[in-house]
Amino acid sequence: MNDNPAEVIFDGPPKSPSIDFAGFSIPELPRGKVLKLALAGPWDDPIYMGLNAIEIFCSNGARAEVENIESDANEEYGNLKNLLHCATCVSTDARDMWMCKYERVHLPVNLSLTFKEPTTIAMIRIWNYSESRVYALRGVRRMKMFLDEECIFNGEINCAFVDFDRRPLGDTILFTTNDEILTAIAQNDIFLNTVDEIPSLGSQMDLLSVEPSTSATMSPMLSPLTDTSIQRPLTGATSIHSSSSDINLAVSEKAVQINDVPTSIKFIEREEIHSDDEENLSEHFLENESGEGFVRGKLFHLELTANWGFPDAIGLTGIQFLGKDGEPLDNLDCTVRCSNDDESDDAKRLLNNRNLTCHPEDMFLTSFDVNKPAPTLSFQFAENIEISGISIWNYNATQELACAGVKCMQIYMNGKPIVNTVILRKAPGYVFFDYVQDIMFDRCHLFRPLTSRPSTNSISAFIFQVRLLSSWGDEFYIGLNGIELYNRRNQIIKLRPQNLAAFPESVNILPAVERDPRTSEKLIDGVNDTTKPQHMWLTPALPNSYARVFVIFDTPTYVSRIRIFNYRKTPTRGVRHVAISADDLIIYSGEVPLSTSADTGVLDVSLRELEDY
């Protein structure tokens, strides 16, 4: 292989995601003075290719001192020296990045970095282009690196995606595994030491770094949303007071009545909860004054029969028992244990009331094997209690570990089954909304395997999410007039406030805004083609993040069509690029038409065409 970068021939962006690494290995602590980066093409942009930043660490742990940086691109956008400023690595402002126009026949585009003196390189981190999720496809995909004409890297750079659920750490290339060197690098790696945790519901204000200032000059190296010298403009619908109280984002929607609950259910075959009575307890519910069913007993069991795909573990974050009238029962005298480990106290975490969390130490997790008896949680009460249901928070450590959450479980009181297998919603892996799910014993949703696809094409999911990736020009606010979901019969699904959550909830999270009527529940008030602010939703655009709207169901719900009505009061604050997902699978991405003073921009997404979903 010829290692001369001037003679390397590239075919442009590959059609497949694979790349040939044959015959190449990354050298140990290469040393040289001139580092060349050969950019072989972007992820999926036919015209532009770019980067956000480049970090280089020496063998002593310090950052390399670059004397000069240059490019052979014919047409460039942005200052090339921006690539050397680590303060802008997580910026989404295009002015903090570098981009060039490329032609396939003239690839690769070469960047040349000259150090002040010969340098031994221990680590390089590449921050790919990250203006937005759409424009992240301009980021470099294939790259070769040469140090004094010697090839030290040949591979693929990850697409940025701009998914700031967690603060990104770029794409790291290590040239050593020496612990002392890596420790020295860690001392100077500001991003490794300042990784943000996922914000909780109570910390939305922590994301805001906007303070009043007498200066209106923006530093060229700062994003307009992260520069504290820029004051967010006030938005002017605060004189109209909303009559509704603060929306409760807890997902407490009761599932629809199930009319075909079986009258005979097999018992758990465990000695400690075995019962000789084969009557179904659901036939003997007690009733409160409202006619709703509840059960009475001292011994409550949950048999965890399936998770969401994790290979060897299953868990929950929290449980709360609901009284006979649906009220939460607190301070219960209760002993909790798991059949997998009688000596562990982890099961007690289920009742610690720390349910809106991503911290594993606040959750319960146990081993799981589909070929072995399912783990069972036992709750022994000091005296008989009357309960009509339970509230469940599924396992929520991360988006990946959420697959360890419970998917199916069976519920027993005094050793007798209450209902057949119940299906639970997978937790989101973050806490942008309260992901609680209420299980009411007399009307909970039972697990039913889908044996055939409905005759009318539609998508079934627990959570539909709309991500607002960019606006039509406003840097500080973004909003919508409304959103509509349609069922398989093309009828509007009636949404209630408990079906909806938004992050950030609205402009009311800002310190200078109070009782603005443009709150999230206005998205589902049915008045969508309007210029009246009391029927719209507006939220601040936060640094390094994007706004989200969640439509949440306690049962898998079929949706065949989604309509999004763009913000009309100030059209530039309307959404431009959106991505729609169903249970974390992206089903649509595109552009929402811009509203005008005369018409509301409407995006009509038909899901009937997505036959392979």
Coordinates of C-alpha atoms in Angstrom, one line a residue:
M1 CA 0.0 0.0 0.0
N2 CA 1.3 3.4 -0.9
D3 CA 1.3 5.6 2.2
N4 CA 1.8 8.9 0.3
P5 CA -1.4 10.9 0.8
A6 CA -1.0 12.7 -2.5
E7 CA -1.2 9.4 -4.3
V8 CA -4.0 7.8 -2.4
I9 CA -7.0 7.1 -4.7
F10 CA -10.5 7.3 -3.2
D11 CA -13.8 6.3 -4.9
G12 CA -15.9 8.8 -2.8
P13 CA -18.5 7.8 -0.2
P14 CA -19.1 4.1 -0.2
K15 CA -22.6 2.7 -0.9
S16 CA -22.3 0.2 2.0
P17 CA -21.5 1.0 5.6
S18 CA -18.4 -1.2 5.6
I19 CA -14.8 -0.2 5.1
D20 CA -11.7 -2.2 4.3
F21 CA -9.2 -2.4 7.2
A22 CA -7.2 -5.3 5.8
G23 CA -3.5 -5.1 6.3
F24 CA -3.6 -2.0 8.5
S25 CA -2.9 -1.6 12.3
I26 CA -2.7 1.6 14.3
P27 CA 0.9 2.3 15.4
E28 CA 2.0 2.8 18.9
L29 CA 2.8 6.4 19.8
P30 CA 3.7 7.7 16.4
R31 CA 6.0 10.8 16.2
G32 CA 6.3 13.5 13.7
K33 CA 5.7 17.2 12.9
V34 CA 3.2 17.3 10.0
L35 CA -0.2 15.6 10.4
K36 CA -2.3 15.2 7.3
L37 CA -6.0 14.2 7.3
A38 CA -7.3 12.9 4.0
L39 CA -11.1 13.3 4.0
A40 CA -12.5 10.7 1.6
G41 CA -16.2 11.8 1.7
P42 CA -19.2 12.6 3.9
W43 CA -21.8 10.4 5.2
D44 CA -24.6 11.4 2.8
D45 CA -24.3 14.8 1.4
P46 CA -23.7 15.3 -2.4
I47 CA -22.2 18.8 -2.1
Y48 CA -20.7 19.6 1.3
M49 CA -18.3 17.9 3.8
G50 CA -17.2 19.3 7.1
L51 CA -15.8 18.8 10.7
N52 CA -16.5 20.4 14.0
A53 CA -13.2 20.1 15.8
I54 CA -9.9 18.1 16.1
E55 CA -8.3 17.4 19.5
I56 CA -4.7 16.0 19.6
F57 CA -3.0 14.9 22.8
C58 CA 0.7 14.2 23.3
S59 CA 2.4 11.4 25.2
N60 CA 2.8 13.7 28.2
G61 CA -0.9 14.2 28.3
A62 CA -0.8 17.8 27.1
R63 CA -2.6 19.1 24.0
A64 CA -0.4 19.3 21.0
E65 CA 0.6 22.8 19.9
V66 CA -0.3 23.4 16.3
E67 CA 1.6 26.1 14.5
N68 CA -0.4 26.1 11.2
I69 CA -3.4 24.5 9.6
E70 CA -4.3 24.6 6.0
S71 CA -6.6 22.8 3.4
D72 CA -6.5 22.1 -0.3
A73 CA -10.2 22.6 -0.7
N74 CA -11.2 24.9 -3.5
E75 CA -14.2 26.4 -1.7
E76 CA -14.4 26.6 2.1
Y77 CA -17.0 27.9 4.7
G78 CA -16.0 28.9 8.2
N79 CA -12.6 29.6 9.7
L80 CA -10.3 26.6 9.4
K81 CA -8.8 27.5 12.7
N82 CA -12.2 26.8 14.4
L83 CA -11.2 23.1 14.2
L84 CA -8.5 23.7 16.8
H85 CA -10.8 25.4 19.4
C86 CA -11.9 22.8 21.9
A87 CA -14.4 25.2 23.5
T88 CA -16.7 24.8 20.5
C89 CA -16.5 21.0 20.2
V90 CA -20.2 20.5 21.2
S91 CA -21.5 23.6 19.4
T92 CA -24.4 23.3 16.9
D93 CA -23.6 26.7 15.4
A94 CA -22.3 26.4 11.8
R95 CA -20.1 29.5 12.4
D96 CA -18.1 27.4 14.9
M97 CA -17.4 24.7 12.3
W98 CA -15.5 24.2 9.1
M99 CA -17.1 23.0 5.9
C100 CA -16.0 22.7 2.3
K101 CA -17.6 22.1 -1.1
Y102 CA -16.3 18.9 -2.7
E103 CA -16.5 17.1 -6.0
R104 CA -16.4 13.3 -6.1
V105 CA -13.6 13.2 -8.8
H106 CA -11.4 15.4 -6.7
L107 CA -11.5 13.5 -3.4
P108 CA -9.9 13.3 -1.0
V109 CA -9.8 16.8 0.5
N110 CA -6.6 17.1 2.6
L111 CA -6.1 19.0 5.8
S112 CA -2.5 19.6 7.0
L113 CA -1.6 20.5 10.6
T114 CA 2.0 21.5 11.4
F115 CA 3.1 21.2 15.0
K116 CA 5.5 23.7 16.6
E117 CA 8.0 20.8 17.1
P118 CA 8.1 17.1 16.5
T119 CA 5.3 15.6 18.6
T120 CA 4.5 12.1 19.9
I121 CA 0.8 11.5 19.5
A122 CA -1.1 9.5 22.1
M123 CA -4.7 10.3 21.2
I124 CA -6.7 12.1 18.5
R125 CA -10.4 12.9 18.9
I126 CA -12.5 13.9 15.9
W127 CA -15.7 15.9 16.4
N128 CA -17.8 15.5 13.3
Y129 CA -20.0 18.1 11.7
S130 CA -23.0 18.6 14.0
E131 CA -25.1 21.7 12.9
S132 CA -28.3 19.6 13.1
R133 CA -29.4 16.0 12.8
V134 CA -30.1 16.7 9.1
Y135 CA -26.9 18.5 8.3
A136 CA -24.9 16.0 10.4
L137 CA -24.8 13.9 7.2
R138 CA -22.2 16.4 6.0
G139 CA -19.8 15.0 8.5
V140 CA -16.8 13.1 7.3
R141 CA -17.3 9.3 7.0
R142 CA -14.0 7.9 5.7
M143 CA -10.6 9.3 6.7
K144 CA -6.9 8.5 6.5
M145 CA -4.3 10.1 8.8
F146 CA -0.6 10.5 7.9
L147 CA 2.1 11.7 10.2
D148 CA 5.2 12.7 8.2
E149 CA 3.9 10.6 5.3
E150 CA 3.3 7.5 7.4
C151 CA -0.3 6.2 7.6
I152 CA -1.4 6.1 11.2
F153 CA -5.1 5.7 10.8
N154 CA -7.4 4.4 8.0
G155 CA -11.1 4.0 9.0
E156 CA -14.6 5.4 9.5
I157 CA -15.6 8.4 11.6
N158 CA -19.0 8.2 13.4
C159 CA -21.8 10.5 12.3
A160 CA -22.5 13.2 14.9
F161 CA -26.3 12.8 14.8
V162 CA -26.6 15.7 17.2
D163 CA -28.5 13.5 19.7
F164 CA -27.7 15.3 22.9
D165 CA -29.5 13.0 25.3
R166 CA -26.0 12.7 26.7
R167 CA -23.1 15.1 26.0
P168 CA -21.1 13.7 23.1
L169 CA -17.5 12.8 23.4
G170 CA -16.5 12.7 19.7
D171 CA -14.7 9.8 18.0
T172 CA -11.6 8.9 19.9
I173 CA -8.5 7.2 18.3
L174 CA -6.0 5.9 20.8
F175 CA -2.3 5.3 19.9
T176 CA -1.4 3.8 23.2
T177 CA -2.9 1.7 26.1
N178 CA -0.3 2.9 28.6
D179 CA -2.2 3.7 31.9
E180 CA 0.1 6.5 32.9
I181 CA -0.3 8.3 29.6
L182 CA -4.1 7.9 29.6
T183 CA -4.3 9.2 33.1
A184 CA -2.2 12.2 32.1
I185 CA -4.5 12.8 29.2
A186 CA -7.6 12.6 31.4
Q187 CA -6.2 15.4 33.5
N188 CA -6.3 17.7 30.5
D189 CA -9.4 16.4 28.8
I190 CA -12.0 18.9 29.8
F191 CA -14.8 17.1 28.2
L192 CA -14.1 13.8 30.0
N193 CA -14.3 15.7 33.3
T194 CA -17.4 17.7 32.5
V195 CA -19.8 15.2 30.9
D196 CA -23.3 16.3 31.6
E197 CA -25.8 13.8 33.1
I198 CA -29.2 13.5 31.6
P199 CA -31.4 16.3 33.0
S200 CA -34.2 15.4 35.3
L201 CA -37.7 17.0 35.2
G202 CA -36.6 19.4 37.9
S203 CA -33.4 20.6 36.1
Q204 CA -34.7 22.1 32.9
M205 CA -33.3 25.5 34.0
D206 CA -29.9 24.0 34.4
L207 CA -29.7 23.8 30.6
L208 CA -30.2 27.5 30.3
S209 CA -27.0 29.6 30.3
V210 CA -28.7 32.8 29.1
E211 CA -28.3 35.8 31.4
P212 CA -29.1 39.5 30.8
S213 CA -26.1 41.6 29.7
T214 CA -25.4 45.1 28.6
S215 CA -23.3 43.8 25.7
A216 CA -24.9 42.8 22.4
T217 CA -21.7 41.7 20.7
M218 CA -21.3 38.0 20.0
S219 CA -17.9 36.4 20.2
P220 CA -17.1 34.7 16.9
M221 CA -16.2 31.5 18.7
L222 CA -19.4 31.1 20.6
S223 CA -22.8 29.8 19.6
P224 CA -25.6 32.4 20.0
L225 CA -27.3 30.0 22.4
T226 CA -24.3 29.4 24.6
D227 CA -22.8 32.9 24.7
T228 CA -23.9 34.5 28.0
S229 CA -23.5 38.0 26.4
I230 CA -26.6 37.4 24.3
Q231 CA -29.9 38.0 25.9
R232 CA -32.9 35.9 24.9
P233 CA -35.6 38.2 23.5
L234 CA -38.8 38.4 25.5
T235 CA -41.8 36.7 23.8
G236 CA -45.0 38.6 23.9
A237 CA -48.1 36.5 24.8
T238 CA -47.7 36.9 28.5
S239 CA -50.5 39.3 28.8
I240 CA -53.0 36.6 28.0
H241 CA -53.4 34.3 31.0
S242 CA -54.2 30.7 30.6
S243 CA -57.2 29.5 32.6
S244 CA -55.7 26.0 32.9
S245 CA -53.5 25.1 35.8
D246 CA -50.0 23.6 35.4
I247 CA -50.1 20.5 33.4
N248 CA -49.3 17.3 35.1
L249 CA -47.0 15.3 32.8
A250 CA -47.4 12.1 34.7
V251 CA -48.6 9.3 32.4
S252 CA -51.6 8.1 34.3
E253 CA -54.0 7.3 31.5
K254 CA -56.0 4.2 32.4
A255 CA -56.1 1.6 29.7
V256 CA -59.3 0.8 28.0
Q257 CA -61.7 -1.8 29.4
I258 CA -60.8 -5.3 28.2
N259 CA -63.9 -7.4 27.7
D260 CA -62.3 -10.7 27.0
V261 CA -60.3 -11.4 30.2
P262 CA -59.9 -15.1 30.5
T263 CA -61.9 -16.8 33.3
S264 CA -59.3 -19.4 34.0
I265 CA -55.6 -18.6 34.5
K266 CA -52.7 -21.0 35.3
F267 CA -51.1 -20.4 38.8
I268 CA -47.5 -19.7 39.4
E269 CA -45.8 -23.0 40.1
R270 CA -43.8 -21.8 43.0
E271 CA -44.0 -23.4 46.5
E272 CA -44.1 -20.1 48.4
I273 CA -47.2 -18.8 46.4
H274 CA -48.9 -22.0 45.4
S275 CA -52.7 -22.1 45.8
D276 CA -55.1 -25.1 45.6
D277 CA -57.9 -22.8 44.6
E278 CA -58.2 -22.6 40.8
E279 CA -60.7 -19.8 40.8
N280 CA -59.7 -16.7 39.0
L281 CA -59.5 -13.9 41.6
S282 CA -60.6 -11.4 38.9
E283 CA -64.1 -12.9 39.2
H284 CA -64.3 -11.9 42.8
F285 CA -63.1 -8.3 42.8
L286 CA -64.5 -6.1 45.6
E287 CA -66.1 -2.9 44.4
N288 CA -65.8 0.6 45.8
E289 CA -68.6 3.2 45.8
S290 CA -67.8 4.1 42.1
G291 CA -68.1 0.5 41.0
E292 CA -64.4 0.0 40.4
G293 CA -62.8 -3.2 41.4
F294 CA -60.1 -3.8 44.0
V295 CA -58.5 -6.7 45.9
R296 CA -57.6 -7.3 49.5
G297 CA -54.7 -9.3 50.9
K298 CA -51.4 -9.4 52.7
L299 CA -49.1 -11.1 50.1
F300 CA -48.6 -9.6 46.7
H301 CA -46.4 -11.1 43.9
L302 CA -45.1 -10.0 40.5
E303 CA -43.7 -12.7 38.2
L304 CA -41.4 -11.1 35.7
T305 CA -41.8 -13.3 32.7
A306 CA -40.1 -11.3 29.9
N307 CA -37.9 -8.2 29.3
W308 CA -37.5 -6.0 26.2
G309 CA -34.6 -8.0 24.8
F310 CA -31.7 -7.7 27.2
P311 CA -29.8 -11.0 27.3
D312 CA -29.4 -11.8 31.0
A313 CA -31.0 -9.2 33.3
I314 CA -34.4 -7.8 34.1
G315 CA -35.4 -5.0 36.4
L316 CA -37.7 -2.1 37.4
T317 CA -37.2 1.4 38.8
G318 CA -40.1 1.7 41.1
I319 CA -43.6 0.6 42.2
Q320 CA -46.4 2.4 44.0
F321 CA -49.5 0.7 45.2
L322 CA -52.9 2.4 44.6
G323 CA -55.7 2.2 47.1
K324 CA -59.2 1.0 46.4
D325 CA -60.2 4.5 45.1
G326 CA -57.0 4.8 43.1
E327 CA -55.1 7.0 45.6
P328 CA -51.3 6.4 46.1
L329 CA -50.5 4.4 49.3
D330 CA -47.4 5.7 51.0
N331 CA -45.4 4.6 54.1
L332 CA -46.6 1.0 53.8
D333 CA -45.2 -1.6 56.3
C334 CA -43.9 -4.0 53.7
T335 CA -41.1 -6.6 53.3
V336 CA -39.8 -7.0 49.7
R337 CA -37.7 -9.8 48.4
C338 CA -36.8 -11.4 45.1
S339 CA -36.8 -15.1 44.4
N340 CA -33.4 -14.9 42.7
D341 CA -31.6 -13.5 45.7
D342 CA -33.1 -13.7 49.2
E343 CA -30.1 -12.0 50.8
S344 CA -30.0 -8.9 48.6
D345 CA -31.7 -5.6 49.6
D346 CA -31.9 -4.4 46.0
A347 CA -35.6 -5.2 45.8
K348 CA -36.3 -2.6 48.5
R349 CA -35.3 0.1 46.1
L350 CA -38.6 -0.4 44.4
L351 CA -40.3 1.5 47.2
N352 CA -37.8 4.3 47.8
N353 CA -39.9 6.8 45.8
R354 CA -36.9 7.8 43.7
N355 CA -38.6 6.9 40.5
L356 CA -37.8 9.7 38.0
T357 CA -34.1 8.8 37.7
C358 CA -31.4 7.3 35.5
H359 CA -29.2 6.2 38.4
P360 CA -28.9 2.4 38.6
E361 CA -28.3 2.6 42.3
D362 CA -31.9 3.7 42.7
M363 CA -33.3 0.7 40.7
F364 CA -33.8 -3.0 41.0
L365 CA -32.0 -5.4 38.6
T366 CA -31.7 -9.2 38.8
S367 CA -30.5 -12.0 36.6
F368 CA -32.8 -13.4 34.0
D369 CA -32.7 -16.5 31.8
V370 CA -35.6 -17.5 29.6
N371 CA -34.7 -21.2 30.2
K372 CA -35.0 -20.9 33.9
P373 CA -38.0 -20.0 36.2
A374 CA -39.0 -16.4 36.0
P375 CA -37.9 -14.2 38.9
T376 CA -40.7 -13.3 41.3
L377 CA -41.0 -10.2 43.5
S378 CA -42.8 -10.8 46.8
F379 CA -44.4 -8.0 48.9
Q380 CA -45.4 -9.1 52.4
F381 CA -47.6 -6.5 54.2
A382 CA -48.0 -6.4 58.0
E383 CA -51.8 -6.3 57.6
N384 CA -54.4 -6.7 54.9
I385 CA -54.4 -3.8 52.4
E386 CA -57.0 -2.9 49.7
I387 CA -55.5 -2.1 46.3
S388 CA -57.0 -1.4 42.9
G389 CA -53.8 -1.2 40.9
I390 CA -50.1 -0.4 40.9
S391 CA -48.0 2.3 39.3
I392 CA -44.9 1.0 37.5
W393 CA -41.7 2.8 36.5
N394 CA -39.7 0.5 34.3
Y395 CA -35.9 0.1 34.3
N396 CA -34.5 3.4 33.0
A397 CA -30.7 3.4 33.5
T398 CA -29.9 4.3 29.8
Q399 CA -31.6 4.0 26.5
E400 CA -29.7 0.8 25.9
L401 CA -30.2 -0.7 29.3
A402 CA -33.9 0.1 29.2
C403 CA -34.2 -3.1 27.3
A404 CA -33.7 -4.9 30.6
G405 CA -37.0 -3.5 31.7
V406 CA -40.0 -5.8 32.2
K407 CA -42.1 -6.4 29.1
C408 CA -44.5 -9.1 30.5
M409 CA -45.5 -10.0 34.0
Q410 CA -48.2 -11.8 35.9
I411 CA -49.8 -10.4 39.1
Y412 CA -50.9 -12.4 42.1
M413 CA -52.6 -11.6 45.4
N414 CA -52.4 -14.2 48.2
G415 CA -51.1 -16.7 45.7
K416 CA -54.1 -16.3 43.3
P417 CA -53.7 -14.7 39.8
I418 CA -55.5 -11.4 39.4
V419 CA -55.2 -11.1 35.6
N420 CA -53.4 -12.9 32.8
T421 CA -50.0 -11.7 31.5
V422 CA -49.8 -7.9 31.5
I423 CA -47.6 -5.9 29.0
L424 CA -45.5 -3.0 30.2
R425 CA -44.1 -0.1 28.3
K426 CA -40.3 0.1 27.9
A427 CA -38.8 3.1 29.7
P428 CA -37.3 5.8 27.5
G429 CA -33.8 5.8 29.1
Y430 CA -34.1 9.5 30.1
V431 CA -36.4 11.6 32.2
F432 CA -37.7 14.3 29.9
F433 CA -41.2 13.2 31.1
D434 CA -42.7 11.0 33.9
Y435 CA -42.7 7.5 32.3
V436 CA -45.0 6.0 34.9
Q437 CA -47.5 3.4 33.8
D438 CA -50.7 2.7 35.8
I439 CA -51.9 -0.9 35.9
M440 CA -55.5 -1.0 37.1
F441 CA -56.4 -4.6 37.9
D442 CA -60.0 -4.6 36.5
R443 CA -59.0 -3.0 33.2
C444 CA -55.4 -3.5 32.4
H445 CA -54.0 -4.3 29.0
L446 CA -53.1 -7.9 28.4
F447 CA -50.2 -9.2 26.4
R448 CA -51.4 -10.5 23.0
P449 CA -48.8 -11.6 20.4
L450 CA -49.5 -10.0 17.0
T451 CA -50.2 -12.9 14.7
S452 CA -50.9 -10.9 11.5
R453 CA -50.6 -7.4 10.3
P454 CA -53.9 -5.4 10.2
S455 CA -55.5 -5.1 6.8
T456 CA -55.1 -1.3 7.0
N457 CA -51.5 -0.3 7.2
S458 CA -50.6 1.4 10.4
I459 CA -47.9 1.5 13.1
S460 CA -48.4 0.3 16.6
A461 CA -46.3 1.8 19.5
F462 CA -46.5 3.0 23.1
I463 CA -44.7 6.3 22.5
F464 CA -44.6 8.5 19.4
Q465 CA -42.0 11.2 19.6
V466 CA -41.6 14.3 17.4
R467 CA -38.1 15.8 17.5
L468 CA -37.9 19.5 16.5
L469 CA -34.5 19.6 14.9
S470 CA -34.5 23.2 13.6
S471 CA -36.6 26.3 13.1
W472 CA -37.3 28.5 10.1
G473 CA -34.8 31.1 11.4
D474 CA -35.4 32.0 15.0
E475 CA -32.4 31.1 17.2
F476 CA -34.2 31.4 20.6
Y477 CA -37.7 29.9 20.3
I478 CA -39.4 27.1 18.4
G479 CA -43.1 26.1 18.4
L480 CA -46.1 24.4 16.9
N481 CA -49.8 25.1 16.5
G482 CA -51.0 21.5 17.0
I483 CA -50.6 17.8 16.4
E484 CA -53.1 15.2 15.4
L485 CA -52.9 11.4 15.4
Y486 CA -55.3 9.2 13.4
N487 CA -56.2 5.5 14.1
R488 CA -56.6 2.7 11.6
R489 CA -60.0 3.9 10.6
N490 CA -58.6 7.4 9.8
Q491 CA -60.3 8.9 12.8
I492 CA -58.7 11.4 15.1
I493 CA -57.4 9.8 18.3
K494 CA -58.7 11.8 21.3
L495 CA -55.6 12.8 23.3
R496 CA -55.8 14.0 26.9
P497 CA -53.2 16.0 28.8
Q498 CA -51.8 12.8 30.4
N499 CA -51.1 11.5 26.9
L500 CA -48.8 14.4 26.1
A501 CA -45.4 15.6 27.3
A502 CA -43.0 18.2 25.9
F503 CA -39.4 19.0 26.7
P504 CA -38.9 21.8 27.5
E505 CA -42.5 22.1 28.6
S506 CA -43.0 25.7 27.4
V507 CA -41.6 29.2 27.6
N508 CA -42.8 29.3 31.2
I509 CA -39.6 27.6 32.3
L510 CA -37.7 30.9 31.5
P511 CA -37.1 33.1 34.5
A512 CA -38.6 36.2 32.8
V513 CA -41.8 34.4 31.7
E514 CA -44.8 33.7 33.9
R515 CA -48.3 32.3 33.0
D516 CA -47.7 32.4 29.2
P517 CA -50.7 30.6 27.6
R518 CA -48.6 28.8 25.0
T519 CA -48.2 25.6 27.0
S520 CA -47.9 22.0 25.7
E521 CA -51.5 21.0 26.2
K522 CA -52.5 23.5 23.5
L523 CA -51.0 21.1 21.0
I524 CA -54.1 18.9 21.4
D525 CA -56.9 21.4 22.1
G526 CA -58.2 20.9 18.5
V527 CA -57.7 24.6 17.4
N528 CA -54.8 24.3 15.0
D529 CA -55.5 26.7 12.1
T530 CA -55.2 29.9 14.1
T531 CA -53.1 33.0 14.8
K532 CA -54.3 33.2 18.4
P533 CA -51.4 32.4 20.8
Q534 CA -53.6 30.8 23.4
H535 CA -54.0 27.9 21.0
M536 CA -50.3 27.4 20.3
W537 CA -47.2 25.9 21.9
L538 CA -43.9 27.7 22.2
T539 CA -40.7 26.6 23.9
P540 CA -37.2 27.9 24.2
A541 CA -34.4 26.5 22.0
L542 CA -31.9 25.2 24.5
P543 CA -28.1 25.0 23.9
N544 CA -26.9 21.6 22.6
S545 CA -30.3 20.1 22.6
Y546 CA -33.6 20.1 20.6
A547 CA -37.2 20.3 21.7
R548 CA -39.3 17.1 21.8
V549 CA -43.0 16.3 21.9
F550 CA -44.1 12.9 23.2
V551 CA -47.5 11.3 22.7
I552 CA -47.6 8.5 25.3
F553 CA -50.0 5.6 25.5
D554 CA -50.3 2.9 28.2
T555 CA -51.3 0.4 25.6
P556 CA -49.8 -0.3 22.1
T557 CA -51.8 2.0 19.9
Y558 CA -52.2 1.9 16.1
V559 CA -51.5 5.1 14.2
S560 CA -52.0 5.5 10.5
R561 CA -51.5 9.2 10.0
I562 CA -49.8 12.1 11.8
R563 CA -50.6 15.8 11.1
I564 CA -48.3 18.6 12.4
F565 CA -49.5 22.2 12.3
N566 CA -46.7 24.7 12.3
Y567 CA -46.4 27.8 14.5
R568 CA -48.1 30.8 12.9
K569 CA -47.9 33.8 15.2
T570 CA -44.2 34.3 14.3
P571 CA -43.6 32.0 11.3
T572 CA -39.8 32.0 11.7
R573 CA -40.3 30.3 15.1
G574 CA -42.0 27.4 13.4
V575 CA -40.4 24.0 13.0
R576 CA -38.5 23.3 9.9
H577 CA -36.8 19.9 10.2
V578 CA -38.5 17.1 12.2
A579 CA -37.9 13.5 12.9
I580 CA -40.8 11.3 14.1
S581 CA -40.1 8.0 15.9
A582 CA -42.3 5.2 17.2
D583 CA -40.9 3.5 20.3
D584 CA -37.4 4.8 19.4
L585 CA -37.5 3.7 15.7
I586 CA -37.4 6.6 13.3
I587 CA -40.4 6.4 10.9
Y588 CA -40.2 9.8 9.2
S589 CA -37.8 12.7 8.8
G590 CA -38.5 15.8 6.7
E591 CA -39.5 19.4 6.5
V592 CA -42.6 21.1 7.9
P593 CA -44.0 23.8 5.6
L594 CA -43.5 27.4 6.7
S595 CA -46.6 29.1 8.0
T596 CA -47.6 32.5 6.6
S597 CA -49.9 35.3 7.8
A598 CA -52.6 33.8 5.7
D599 CA -52.1 30.0 6.0
T600 CA -50.8 27.5 8.6
G601 CA -48.1 25.2 7.3
V602 CA -49.2 21.6 7.7
L603 CA -47.2 18.4 7.4
D604 CA -49.4 15.4 6.7
V605 CA -47.5 12.1 7.2
S606 CA -49.2 8.9 6.1
L607 CA -47.9 5.8 7.8
R608 CA -49.9 3.5 5.5
E609 CA -46.9 3.4 3.1
L610 CA -44.5 2.1 5.7
E611 CA -45.2 -1.6 5.0
D612 CA -41.9 -2.9 6.3
Y613 CA -42.1 -1.3 9.7

